[in-house]
CSV table of C-alpha atoms in Angstrom, one decimal:
chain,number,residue,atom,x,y,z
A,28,UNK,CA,27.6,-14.7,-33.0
A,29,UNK,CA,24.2,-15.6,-33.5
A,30,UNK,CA,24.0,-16.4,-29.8
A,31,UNK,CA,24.8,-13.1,-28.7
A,32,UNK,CA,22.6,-11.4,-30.6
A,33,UNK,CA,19.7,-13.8,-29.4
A,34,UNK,CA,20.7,-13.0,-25.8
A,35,UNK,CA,20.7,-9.3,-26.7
A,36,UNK,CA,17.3,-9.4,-28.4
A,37,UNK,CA,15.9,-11.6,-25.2
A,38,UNK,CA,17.5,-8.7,-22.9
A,39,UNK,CA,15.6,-5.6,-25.1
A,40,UNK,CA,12.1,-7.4,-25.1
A,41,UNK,CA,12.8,-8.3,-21.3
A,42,UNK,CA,13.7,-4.5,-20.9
A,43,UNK,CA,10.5,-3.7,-22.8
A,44,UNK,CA,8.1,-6.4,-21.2
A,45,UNK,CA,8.6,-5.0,-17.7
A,46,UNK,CA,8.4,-1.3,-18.4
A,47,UNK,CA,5.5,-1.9,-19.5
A,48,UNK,CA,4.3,-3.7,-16.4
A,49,UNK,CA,6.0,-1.1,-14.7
A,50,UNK,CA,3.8,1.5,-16.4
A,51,UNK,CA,0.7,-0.9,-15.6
A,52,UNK,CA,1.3,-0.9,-12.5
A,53,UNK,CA,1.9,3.2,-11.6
A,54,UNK,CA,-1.3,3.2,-13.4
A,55,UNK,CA,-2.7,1.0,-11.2
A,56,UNK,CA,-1.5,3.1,-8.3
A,57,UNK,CA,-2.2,6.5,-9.2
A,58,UNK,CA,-5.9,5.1,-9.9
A,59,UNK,CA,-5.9,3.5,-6.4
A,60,UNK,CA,-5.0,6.8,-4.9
A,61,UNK,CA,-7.4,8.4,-6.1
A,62,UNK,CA,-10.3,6.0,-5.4
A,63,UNK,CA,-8.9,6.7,-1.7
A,64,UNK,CA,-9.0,10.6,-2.0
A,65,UNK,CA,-12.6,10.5,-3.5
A,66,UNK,CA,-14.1,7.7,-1.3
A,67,UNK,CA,-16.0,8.8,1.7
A,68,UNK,CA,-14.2,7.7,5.1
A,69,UNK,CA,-13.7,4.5,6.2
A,70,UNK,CA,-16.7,3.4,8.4
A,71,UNK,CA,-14.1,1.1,11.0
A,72,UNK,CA,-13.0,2.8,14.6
A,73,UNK,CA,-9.6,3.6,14.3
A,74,UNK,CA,-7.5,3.0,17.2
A,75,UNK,CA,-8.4,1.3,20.2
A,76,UNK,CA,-11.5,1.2,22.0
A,77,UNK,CA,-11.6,3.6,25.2
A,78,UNK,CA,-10.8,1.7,28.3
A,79,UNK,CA,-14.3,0.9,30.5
A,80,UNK,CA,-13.8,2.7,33.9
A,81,UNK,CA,-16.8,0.9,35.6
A,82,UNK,CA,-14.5,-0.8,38.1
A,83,UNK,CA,-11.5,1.9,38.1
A,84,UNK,CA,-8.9,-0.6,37.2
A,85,UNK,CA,-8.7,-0.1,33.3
A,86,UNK,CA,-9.2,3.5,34.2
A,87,UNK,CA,-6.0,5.9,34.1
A,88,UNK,CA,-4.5,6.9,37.2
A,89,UNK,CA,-3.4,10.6,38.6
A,90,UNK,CA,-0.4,12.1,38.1
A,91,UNK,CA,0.5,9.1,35.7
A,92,UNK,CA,0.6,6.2,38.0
């Protein structure tokens, strides 16, 4: 009997141990988003670079070709 209520006791404080992580780590988040939403813009190039139409081969074509 003593067993089972050791496995039960290990099974609440498991329970409790990772809601709190849990809550650590939405805490984490939330403060992470709004790091992002206050921050100014990221100073990278998004996307690709424009293709270079010196020699007209990187260039794009007419009607799609």
């Amino acid at each position: 009997m003593a067993d089972k209520r050791q496995k039960q006791d290990d099974g609440a404080e498991r329970k409790a141990r990772l809601a709190g992580q849990l809550r650590a780590n939405l805490a984490r988040r939330k403060a992470q988003a709004r790091a992002r939403r206050a921050g100014e813009a990221d100073q990278r190039p998004d996307g690709l670079d424009p293709a270079s139409a010196e020699n007209g081969e990187d260039a794009p074509r007419e009607g799609g070709q």
